[in-house]
């Protein structure tokens, strides 16, 4: 893999003790950061060198919840307007996912991952659905991840909504991919056991999934209380709230990611905290679907690890962070509400979630011995930039700046805003337009 020297930028380490280090250098060897030091002291001979002067050097961003498969929906006008969240699913997403074929899934992933590289997002936790092309779908996505060179955790969302045979295929797909990841360890790939949401899963299916996941030592990735209707369904059908039901059936735990958690009460927050279950907050999606605003500060105060996901609204984590801040202020009627907690979702808590999947790699932080996932942003700070001011620069400055270079595990995936990938982006987009025309016909 060789060595790479990133020389001369302002290095922002993030991590538990964020340091802002002007005119520093980062030396990467064999996919790992071997040294961070002042540029003048780091005069090693590297296989290649990147001039980072005039740039801010940050760890690659992490997206704790997304769906690659939604890429080809852009501009689709056939879906009837939805009156509520259930209709968003019925009119759009469940019609789309039923029409997906294997090549659509792979193209969707490739394009989403290229967008991630362009925005400095280097680790993604995906949640996949293609009910009539479930088997082999995670291998297809993994192929895209490997080809592009980012890191991703994949899962297939099991659901009873399309009948028993499709549910069985979904269970089998998770098992097969978890077994593949155990058999053929790959630093870029991780697996979770995917579940759609409590309201489309019977107790019997959840029990089967829990038994398989226990056997394989896997955590789950599931949508939880995204809309109030998930709670109404749970109470009416099972007599308990969603988090309680999932806990009884063995779905919660420190390896599980619960996306959304907009409609959880205080007991459920305590249960999420006690079980160590992580939450992925997805504010742009929640606003778009008009389902409500998750109470992130309350969850964090109760000890829940709340990270930040985009639910495929964007691959730009700083855009999602800004949306998270503004909606928190608006929901609280307080322009100072939840700044620290919201910032922590992206910076500290996504790193904690990534650490559960890639233990010890220090993703989300630049540190010696950690994974060399590094992003260079064009940014000349117009006000003092140091540890005390960094948050303001992140939200108001870096978020508006261009990502210049994206590096994952020491491999340069984009430099000077040019992709360095073994694929033709224009050709890929042309093929995707062709496939999406056919997909929209089947929709
Ligand atoms: Zn989602």
Tab-separated table of C-alpha atoms and ligand atoms in Angstrom:
chain	number	residue	atom	x	y	z
A	1	UNK	CA	0.000	0.000	0.000
A	2	UNK	CA	2.956	2.328	0.599
A	3	UNK	CA	3.255	5.633	2.370
A	4	UNK	CA	1.657	9.040	1.979
A	5	UNK	CA	2.628	12.370	3.490
A	6	UNK	CA	-0.020	15.078	3.885
A	7	UNK	CA	2.051	18.165	4.517
A	8	UNK	CA	1.358	21.695	5.612
A	9	UNK	CA	-2.318	21.992	6.442
A	10	UNK	CA	-4.139	22.894	9.621
A	11	UNK	CA	-4.724	19.484	11.145
A	12	UNK	CA	-7.895	19.121	13.228
A	13	UNK	CA	-7.759	15.842	15.113
A	14	UNK	CA	-11.269	15.728	16.614
A	15	UNK	CA	-11.551	12.823	19.065
A	16	UNK	CA	-12.006	13.151	22.820
A	17	UNK	CA	-9.400	15.927	22.988
A	18	UNK	CA	-9.698	17.914	19.790
A	19	UNK	CA	-6.489	19.644	18.763
A	20	UNK	CA	-6.125	22.247	16.021
A	21	UNK	CA	-2.552	22.082	14.735
A	22	UNK	CA	-1.446	24.709	12.190
A	23	UNK	CA	1.195	23.818	9.598
A	24	UNK	CA	1.354	20.168	10.573
A	25	UNK	CA	1.828	16.993	8.603
A	26	UNK	CA	0.188	13.577	8.716
A	27	UNK	CA	2.256	10.570	7.683
A	28	UNK	CA	0.294	7.482	6.614
A	29	UNK	CA	1.835	4.056	6.170
A	30	UNK	CA	0.034	0.883	5.112
A	31	UNK	CA	-3.401	2.348	5.706
A	32	UNK	CA	-2.629	3.689	9.168
A	33	UNK	CA	-1.574	7.118	10.468
A	34	UNK	CA	1.929	6.571	11.777
A	35	UNK	CA	2.775	10.157	12.763
A	36	UNK	CA	1.258	13.606	13.200
A	37	UNK	CA	3.834	16.348	13.766
A	38	UNK	CA	4.783	19.902	12.772
A	39	UNK	CA	5.623	19.957	9.048
A	40	UNK	CA	9.174	21.115	9.729
A	41	UNK	CA	9.824	18.067	11.925
A	42	UNK	CA	8.256	15.489	9.637
A	43	UNK	CA	10.777	15.237	6.841
A	44	UNK	CA	10.253	11.580	5.955
A	45	UNK	CA	10.512	10.263	2.427
A	46	UNK	CA	7.082	9.102	1.374
A	47	UNK	CA	5.948	7.277	-1.760
A	48	UNK	CA	3.708	10.254	-2.440
A	49	UNK	CA	3.127	13.667	-0.912
A	50	UNK	CA	0.065	15.902	-0.873
A	51	UNK	CA	0.524	19.633	-0.367
A	52	UNK	CA	-2.120	20.582	2.189
A	53	UNK	CA	-1.217	24.259	2.564
A	54	UNK	CA	-4.355	26.407	2.585
A	55	UNK	CA	-6.409	23.429	3.596
A	56	UNK	CA	-7.927	22.086	6.765
A	57	UNK	CA	-7.188	18.412	7.377
A	58	UNK	CA	-9.953	16.547	9.187
A	59	UNK	CA	-10.924	12.915	9.757
A	60	UNK	CA	-13.308	11.435	7.187
A	61	UNK	CA	-16.959	11.868	8.118
A	62	UNK	CA	-19.220	9.001	9.159
A	63	UNK	CA	-22.850	8.521	8.098
A	64	UNK	CA	-24.662	6.377	10.667
A	65	UNK	CA	-27.766	5.631	8.576
A	66	UNK	CA	-28.344	5.761	4.840
A	67	UNK	CA	-29.925	3.883	1.928
A	68	UNK	CA	-27.838	3.583	-1.234
A	69	UNK	CA	-30.841	2.130	-3.068
A	70	UNK	CA	-32.734	5.419	-3.123
A	71	UNK	CA	-30.348	7.021	-5.668
A	72	UNK	CA	-32.482	6.279	-8.730
A	73	UNK	CA	-35.630	7.882	-7.328
A	74	UNK	CA	-34.411	11.398	-8.083
A	75	UNK	CA	-36.999	13.136	-10.270
A	76	UNK	CA	-39.519	10.295	-10.210
A	77	UNK	CA	-42.947	11.935	-10.409
A	78	UNK	CA	-45.181	8.882	-10.557
A	79	UNK	CA	-45.721	8.554	-6.797
A	80	UNK	CA	-49.059	9.881	-5.534
A	81	UNK	CA	-48.674	12.641	-2.917
A	82	UNK	CA	-48.565	11.165	0.583
A	83	UNK	CA	-50.874	12.325	3.351
A	84	UNK	CA	-48.703	10.774	6.061
A	85	UNK	CA	-45.660	8.644	6.720
A	86	UNK	CA	-47.389	5.330	5.924
A	87	UNK	CA	-48.267	6.699	2.497
A	88	UNK	CA	-44.699	7.914	1.942
A	89	UNK	CA	-43.733	4.253	2.251
A	90	UNK	CA	-46.675	2.837	0.305
A	91	UNK	CA	-46.704	5.377	-2.505
A	92	UNK	CA	-42.968	5.673	-2.992
A	93	UNK	CA	-40.408	3.550	-1.201
A	94	UNK	CA	-42.141	0.166	-1.148
A	95	UNK	CA	-43.101	0.533	-4.809
A	96	UNK	CA	-39.536	1.495	-5.661
A	97	UNK	CA	-37.807	-1.256	-3.703
A	98	UNK	CA	-40.075	-3.947	-5.226
A	99	UNK	CA	-38.985	-2.822	-8.704
A	100	UNK	CA	-35.226	-2.881	-8.007
A	101	UNK	CA	-33.082	-5.347	-9.908
A	102	UNK	CA	-29.509	-6.282	-8.942
A	103	UNK	CA	-27.834	-3.868	-11.373
A	104	UNK	CA	-29.993	-0.986	-10.073
A	105	UNK	CA	-28.761	-1.718	-6.550
A	106	UNK	CA	-25.124	-1.745	-7.558
A	107	UNK	CA	-25.373	1.431	-9.672
A	108	UNK	CA	-27.251	3.208	-6.882
A	109	UNK	CA	-24.491	2.297	-4.465
A	110	UNK	CA	-21.654	3.349	-6.773
A	111	UNK	CA	-23.226	6.764	-7.360
A	112	UNK	CA	-24.049	7.323	-3.678
A	113	UNK	CA	-20.497	6.363	-2.739
A	114	UNK	CA	-18.962	8.749	-5.272
A	115	UNK	CA	-21.122	11.508	-3.776
A	116	UNK	CA	-19.838	10.471	-0.363
A	117	UNK	CA	-16.231	10.825	-1.533
A	118	UNK	CA	-16.975	14.281	-2.939
A	119	UNK	CA	-18.283	15.337	0.478
A	120	UNK	CA	-15.578	13.703	2.561
A	121	UNK	CA	-17.824	10.968	3.938
A	122	UNK	CA	-15.633	7.900	4.241
A	123	UNK	CA	-17.646	5.503	6.415
A	124	UNK	CA	-21.310	4.704	5.772
A	125	UNK	CA	-23.834	2.494	7.523
A	126	UNK	CA	-26.271	1.347	4.850
A	127	UNK	CA	-29.702	-0.252	5.125
A	128	UNK	CA	-30.739	-2.051	1.935
A	129	UNK	CA	-34.075	-3.250	0.497
A	130	UNK	CA	-34.776	-4.928	-2.841
A	131	UNK	CA	-37.433	-7.545	-1.980
A	132	UNK	CA	-37.497	-9.191	-5.401
A	133	UNK	CA	-33.722	-9.161	-5.698
A	134	UNK	CA	-32.707	-9.765	-2.117
A	135	UNK	CA	-30.375	-12.728	-2.475
A	136	UNK	CA	-26.916	-11.605	-3.499
A	137	UNK	CA	-27.812	-7.931	-3.110
A	138	UNK	CA	-25.326	-7.334	-0.285
A	139	UNK	CA	-22.530	-8.902	-2.324
A	140	UNK	CA	-23.470	-6.502	-5.129
A	141	UNK	CA	-23.301	-3.538	-2.746
A	142	UNK	CA	-20.057	-4.842	-1.273
A	143	UNK	CA	-18.629	-4.953	-4.790
A	144	UNK	CA	-19.461	-1.258	-5.159
A	145	UNK	CA	-17.921	-0.414	-1.772
A	146	UNK	CA	-14.721	-2.280	-2.587
A	147	UNK	CA	-14.487	-0.712	-6.040
A	148	UNK	CA	-14.904	2.814	-4.696
A	149	UNK	CA	-12.702	2.213	-1.664
A	150	UNK	CA	-14.709	3.683	1.225
A	151	UNK	CA	-15.817	1.777	4.332
A	152	UNK	CA	-19.384	0.574	4.718
A	153	UNK	CA	-21.483	-1.543	7.002
A	154	UNK	CA	-24.205	-3.329	5.036
A	155	UNK	CA	-27.432	-5.077	5.955
A	156	UNK	CA	-30.616	-6.278	4.287
A	157	UNK	CA	-33.889	-5.035	5.793
A	158	UNK	CA	-36.023	-8.047	6.711
A	159	UNK	CA	-39.755	-7.338	6.583
A	160	UNK	CA	-42.984	-9.322	6.501
A	161	UNK	CA	-44.630	-6.704	4.269
A	162	UNK	CA	-44.040	-8.677	1.046
A	163	UNK	CA	-44.937	-12.106	2.409
A	164	UNK	CA	-43.197	-15.085	3.966
A	165	UNK	CA	-40.953	-16.030	1.042
A	166	UNK	CA	-39.474	-12.525	0.756
A	167	UNK	CA	-38.972	-12.376	4.539
A	168	UNK	CA	-37.139	-15.707	4.422
A	169	UNK	CA	-34.914	-14.414	1.622
A	170	UNK	CA	-34.140	-11.321	3.677
A	171	UNK	CA	-33.154	-13.408	6.688
A	172	UNK	CA	-30.985	-15.650	4.499
A	173	UNK	CA	-29.308	-12.665	2.850
A	174	UNK	CA	-28.236	-11.221	6.217
A	175	UNK	CA	-26.954	-14.595	7.370
A	176	UNK	CA	-25.001	-15.145	4.154
A	177	UNK	CA	-23.374	-11.717	4.259
A	178	UNK	CA	-22.539	-11.921	7.966
A	179	UNK	CA	-20.925	-15.298	7.294
A	180	UNK	CA	-19.002	-13.890	4.331
A	181	UNK	CA	-17.651	-11.028	6.468
A	182	UNK	CA	-16.541	-13.502	9.137
A	183	UNK	CA	-14.985	-15.825	6.568
A	184	UNK	CA	-13.268	-13.166	4.443
A	185	UNK	CA	-12.336	-10.262	6.721
A	186	UNK	CA	-12.116	-7.008	4.777
A	187	UNK	CA	-11.142	-3.718	6.455
A	188	UNK	CA	-13.662	-1.906	4.263
A	189	UNK	CA	-16.709	-4.061	4.962
A	190	UNK	CA	-18.840	-4.746	8.001
A	191	UNK	CA	-22.234	-6.369	8.421
A	192	UNK	CA	-25.225	-5.798	10.638
A	193	UNK	CA	-28.481	-7.759	10.692
A	194	UNK	CA	-31.054	-5.578	8.947
A	195	UNK	CA	-34.674	-5.246	10.000
A	196	UNK	CA	-37.172	-2.857	8.456
A	197	UNK	CA	-39.243	-1.648	11.409
A	198	UNK	CA	-41.334	-3.127	14.200
A	199	UNK	CA	-44.635	-2.435	12.426
A	200	UNK	CA	-43.798	-4.643	9.438
A	201	UNK	CA	-42.302	-7.490	11.489
A	202	UNK	CA	-44.143	-10.277	13.286
A	203	UNK	CA	-42.907	-11.681	16.579
A	204	UNK	CA	-42.083	-14.936	14.795
A	205	UNK	CA	-39.850	-13.231	12.226
A	206	UNK	CA	-38.157	-11.089	14.892
A	207	UNK	CA	-37.507	-14.215	16.970
A	208	UNK	CA	-35.928	-15.951	13.998
A	209	UNK	CA	-33.795	-12.913	13.237
A	210	UNK	CA	-32.721	-12.608	16.878
A	211	UNK	CA	-31.758	-16.279	17.016
A	212	UNK	CA	-29.647	-15.994	13.848
A	213	UNK	CA	-28.030	-12.740	14.959
A	214	UNK	CA	-27.190	-14.226	18.363
A	215	UNK	CA	-25.642	-17.258	16.702
A	216	UNK	CA	-23.526	-14.988	14.467
A	217	UNK	CA	-22.718	-12.387	17.132
A	218	UNK	CA	-24.313	-9.616	15.077
A	219	UNK	CA	-26.089	-6.404	16.011
A	220	UNK	CA	-29.179	-5.086	14.261
A	221	UNK	CA	-29.892	-2.027	12.145
A	222	UNK	CA	-33.573	-1.084	12.303
A	223	UNK	CA	-35.913	1.904	11.970
A	224	UNK	CA	-37.450	2.639	15.391
A	225	UNK	CA	-40.419	4.888	16.163
A	226	UNK	CA	-39.790	7.000	13.093
A	227	UNK	CA	-43.454	8.056	12.983
A	228	UNK	CA	-46.088	8.054	15.722
A	229	UNK	CA	-47.879	5.327	13.740
A	230	UNK	CA	-45.109	2.815	14.672
A	231	UNK	CA	-46.039	3.278	18.354
A	232	UNK	CA	-49.799	3.197	17.646
A	233	UNK	CA	-49.385	-0.075	15.753
A	234	UNK	CA	-47.247	-1.604	18.485
A	235	UNK	CA	-49.644	-0.667	21.271
A	236	UNK	CA	-52.711	-1.819	19.318
A	237	UNK	CA	-51.214	-5.085	18.053
A	238	UNK	CA	-48.780	-6.111	20.787
A	239	UNK	CA	-49.862	-4.067	23.808
A	240	UNK	CA	-46.389	-2.625	24.362
A	241	UNK	CA	-44.371	0.255	22.979
A	242	UNK	CA	-41.864	-0.347	20.184
A	243	UNK	CA	-38.630	-0.206	22.172
A	244	UNK	CA	-40.042	-2.477	24.860
A	245	UNK	CA	-41.163	-5.022	22.250
A	246	UNK	CA	-37.798	-4.978	20.491
A	247	UNK	CA	-36.043	-5.375	23.830
A	248	UNK	CA	-38.183	-8.386	24.795
A	249	UNK	CA	-37.418	-10.008	21.452
A	250	UNK	CA	-33.652	-9.537	21.814
A	251	UNK	CA	-33.099	-6.850	19.184
A	252	UNK	CA	-31.475	-4.155	21.347
A	253	UNK	CA	-27.889	-4.099	22.543
A	254	UNK	CA	-24.548	-2.345	22.123
A	255	UNK	CA	-24.097	-3.603	18.570
A	256	UNK	CA	-27.550	-2.411	17.437
A	257	UNK	CA	-28.355	0.851	15.648
A	258	UNK	CA	-31.894	2.184	16.007
A	259	UNK	CA	-32.542	4.794	13.326
A	260	UNK	CA	-34.749	7.814	14.070
A	261	UNK	CA	-36.303	7.255	17.556
A	262	UNK	CA	-38.470	10.342	17.024
A	263	UNK	CA	-41.372	8.988	19.083
A	264	UNK	CA	-39.756	7.333	22.080
A	265	UNK	CA	-40.805	8.178	25.618
A	266	UNK	CA	-38.534	8.521	28.644
A	267	UNK	CA	-38.811	4.848	29.586
A	268	UNK	CA	-37.779	3.877	26.096
A	269	UNK	CA	-34.841	6.294	26.217
A	270	UNK	CA	-33.750	4.637	29.457
A	271	UNK	CA	-34.092	1.220	27.844
A	272	UNK	CA	-31.983	2.312	24.855
A	273	UNK	CA	-29.354	3.647	27.273
A	274	UNK	CA	-29.385	0.576	29.538
A	275	UNK	CA	-28.968	-1.801	26.600
A	276	UNK	CA	-26.247	0.342	25.003
A	277	UNK	CA	-28.292	0.613	21.790
A	278	UNK	CA	-27.074	3.412	19.515
A	279	UNK	CA	-29.505	5.786	17.845
A	280	UNK	CA	-29.050	7.370	14.407
A	281	UNK	CA	-30.718	10.781	14.313
A	282	UNK	CA	-31.849	11.736	10.778
A	283	UNK	CA	-33.286	15.256	11.001
A	284	UNK	CA	-33.574	16.130	7.295
A	285	UNK	CA	-35.528	12.967	6.575
A	286	UNK	CA	-37.737	13.532	9.609
A	287	UNK	CA	-38.525	17.064	8.471
A	288	UNK	CA	-39.128	15.939	4.897
A	289	UNK	CA	-41.544	13.226	6.035
A	290	UNK	CA	-43.123	15.544	8.618
A	291	UNK	CA	-42.844	12.897	11.342
A	292	UNK	CA	-41.485	15.089	14.140
A	293	UNK	CA	-38.181	15.983	15.778
A	294	UNK	CA	-36.198	13.497	17.863
A	295	UNK	CA	-35.326	14.819	21.317
A	296	UNK	CA	-31.580	14.373	20.967
A	297	UNK	CA	-30.549	16.309	24.111
A	298	UNK	CA	-32.954	14.263	26.241
A	299	UNK	CA	-31.627	10.982	24.858
A	300	UNK	CA	-28.005	12.052	25.349
A	301	UNK	CA	-28.776	13.259	28.894
A	302	UNK	CA	-30.087	9.776	29.651
A	303	UNK	CA	-26.908	8.173	28.345
A	304	UNK	CA	-27.957	7.101	24.839
A	305	UNK	CA	-25.256	7.186	22.147
A	306	UNK	CA	-27.005	9.287	19.496
A	307	UNK	CA	-25.199	9.530	16.174
A	308	UNK	CA	-26.109	11.329	12.962
A	309	UNK	CA	-27.396	9.730	9.764
A	310	UNK	CA	-28.790	11.168	6.565
A	311	UNK	CA	-31.363	8.517	5.608
A	312	UNK	CA	-30.076	9.110	2.048
A	313	UNK	CA	-31.184	12.755	1.978
A	314	UNK	CA	-27.534	13.676	1.265
A	315	UNK	CA	-24.063	12.233	1.682
A	316	UNK	CA	-22.879	15.581	3.035
A	317	UNK	CA	-22.631	15.164	6.799
A	318	UNK	CA	-22.071	18.873	7.454
A	319	UNK	CA	-25.312	19.718	5.667
A	320	UNK	CA	-27.063	17.175	7.904
A	321	UNK	CA	-25.372	18.665	10.974
A	322	UNK	CA	-26.634	22.133	10.124
A	323	UNK	CA	-30.176	20.843	9.611
A	324	UNK	CA	-29.913	19.048	12.958
A	325	UNK	CA	-28.961	22.299	14.689
A	326	UNK	CA	-31.629	24.453	13.089
A	327	UNK	CA	-34.476	22.023	13.725
A	328	UNK	CA	-33.389	21.605	17.356
A	329	UNK	CA	-33.495	25.378	17.851
A	330	UNK	CA	-36.859	25.634	16.134
A	331	UNK	CA	-38.382	22.688	18.014
A	332	UNK	CA	-37.170	24.038	21.359
A	333	UNK	CA	-38.069	27.660	20.557
A	334	UNK	CA	-34.586	28.423	21.827
A	335	UNK	CA	-31.698	29.568	19.599
A	336	UNK	CA	-29.175	28.109	22.054
A	337	UNK	CA	-30.788	24.694	22.525
A	338	UNK	CA	-28.747	21.567	22.098
A	339	UNK	CA	-25.683	22.945	20.305
A	340	UNK	CA	-23.193	20.750	22.174
A	341	UNK	CA	-25.349	17.635	21.984
A	342	UNK	CA	-26.098	18.079	18.290
A	343	UNK	CA	-22.443	18.623	17.453
A	344	UNK	CA	-21.637	15.495	19.463
A	345	UNK	CA	-23.902	13.361	17.266
A	346	UNK	CA	-21.603	13.836	14.285
A	347	UNK	CA	-18.248	14.288	15.962
A	348	UNK	CA	-18.116	12.047	19.026
A	349	UNK	CA	-21.035	9.670	18.707
A	350	UNK	CA	-20.624	8.666	15.070
A	351	UNK	CA	-17.022	7.875	15.974
A	352	UNK	CA	-18.299	5.730	18.854
A	353	UNK	CA	-20.718	3.921	16.525
A	354	UNK	CA	-17.947	3.342	13.962
A	355	UNK	CA	-15.722	2.017	16.754
A	356	UNK	CA	-18.284	-0.680	17.511
A	357	UNK	CA	-18.070	-1.788	13.880
A	358	UNK	CA	-14.333	-1.193	13.328
A	359	UNK	CA	-12.939	-1.575	16.853
A	360	UNK	CA	-9.696	0.189	17.651
A	361	UNK	CA	-9.362	1.921	14.279
A	362	UNK	CA	-10.175	5.340	15.692
A	363	UNK	CA	-12.425	6.317	12.777
A	364	UNK	CA	-13.690	9.877	13.108
A	365	UNK	CA	-10.406	10.962	14.659
A	366	UNK	CA	-6.888	11.689	13.412
A	367	UNK	CA	-4.491	9.918	15.725
A	368	UNK	CA	-1.275	8.003	15.453
A	369	UNK	CA	-2.043	4.309	15.060
A	370	UNK	CA	-5.549	5.028	13.756
A	371	UNK	CA	-7.005	4.353	10.317
A	372	UNK	CA	-5.801	6.819	7.667
A	373	UNK	CA	-9.234	8.145	6.631
A	374	UNK	CA	-8.410	11.785	5.986
A	375	UNK	CA	-10.180	14.659	4.247
A	376	UNK	CA	-8.698	17.959	3.037
A	377	UNK	CA	-11.031	20.940	2.785
A	378	UNK	CA	-10.278	24.237	1.002
A	379	UNK	CA	-10.644	26.672	3.841
A	380	UNK	CA	-8.883	29.886	4.759
A	381	UNK	CA	-10.364	30.850	8.137
A	382	UNK	CA	-11.369	34.520	8.250
A	383	UNK	CA	-11.367	34.494	12.070
A	384	UNK	CA	-9.009	32.773	14.539
A	385	UNK	CA	-9.182	28.982	14.204
A	386	UNK	CA	-8.286	26.999	17.293
A	387	UNK	CA	-9.827	24.466	19.664
A	388	UNK	CA	-12.141	27.059	21.212
A	389	UNK	CA	-13.519	28.315	17.891
A	390	UNK	CA	-13.515	25.130	15.816
A	391	UNK	CA	-17.209	24.289	16.222
A	392	UNK	CA	-18.222	27.621	14.703
A	393	UNK	CA	-15.853	27.108	11.773
A	394	UNK	CA	-17.220	23.592	11.222
A	395	UNK	CA	-20.855	24.680	11.133
A	396	UNK	CA	-20.550	28.016	9.326
A	397	UNK	CA	-17.310	27.766	7.336
A	398	UNK	CA	-16.084	24.256	6.584
A	399	UNK	CA	-19.644	23.189	5.797
A	400	UNK	CA	-19.690	25.761	2.982
A	401	UNK	CA	-16.234	24.927	1.654
A	402	UNK	CA	-15.162	22.407	-0.982
A	403	UNK	CA	-13.698	19.049	-0.133
A	404	UNK	CA	-10.474	18.836	-2.125
A	405	UNK	CA	-9.068	15.438	-1.188
A	406	UNK	CA	-10.536	12.261	0.272
A	407	UNK	CA	-8.333	9.445	1.542
A	408	UNK	CA	-9.491	6.121	2.979
A	409	UNK	CA	-7.076	3.689	4.602
A	410	UNK	CA	-4.207	5.670	3.124
A	411	UNK	CA	-5.558	5.381	-0.444
A	412	UNK	CA	-6.291	8.629	-2.261
A	413	UNK	CA	-9.817	8.380	-3.698
A	414	UNK	CA	-10.024	12.031	-4.747
A	415	UNK	CA	-7.319	14.700	-5.036
A	416	UNK	CA	-7.629	18.234	-6.367
A	417	UNK	CA	-11.387	17.484	-6.599
A	418	UNK	CA	-10.657	14.830	-9.225
A	419	UNK	CA	-11.757	11.287	-8.521
A	420	UNK	CA	-8.939	8.775	-8.628
A	421	UNK	CA	-11.112	5.747	-9.194
A	422	UNK	CA	-11.034	2.945	-11.668
A	423	UNK	CA	-14.418	3.915	-13.104
A	424	UNK	CA	-15.843	6.476	-15.490
A	425	UNK	CA	-18.297	8.691	-13.633
A	426	UNK	CA	-20.035	9.997	-16.772
A	427	UNK	CA	-20.452	6.490	-18.149
A	428	UNK	CA	-21.828	5.344	-14.817
A	429	UNK	CA	-24.356	8.180	-14.723
A	430	UNK	CA	-25.422	7.459	-18.304
A	431	UNK	CA	-26.001	3.816	-17.439
A	432	UNK	CA	-27.927	4.853	-14.309
A	433	UNK	CA	-30.190	7.124	-16.387
A	434	UNK	CA	-30.886	4.213	-18.706
A	435	UNK	CA	-31.607	1.873	-15.796
A	436	UNK	CA	-33.748	4.432	-13.989
A	437	UNK	CA	-35.943	4.917	-17.066
A	438	UNK	CA	-36.642	1.180	-17.051
A	439	UNK	CA	-37.034	1.162	-13.251
A	440	UNK	CA	-39.600	3.969	-13.425
A	441	UNK	CA	-41.523	1.978	-16.080
A	442	UNK	CA	-41.792	-0.927	-13.627
A	443	UNK	CA	-42.666	1.396	-10.727
B	1	LIG	ZN1	-33.920	4.845	6.804
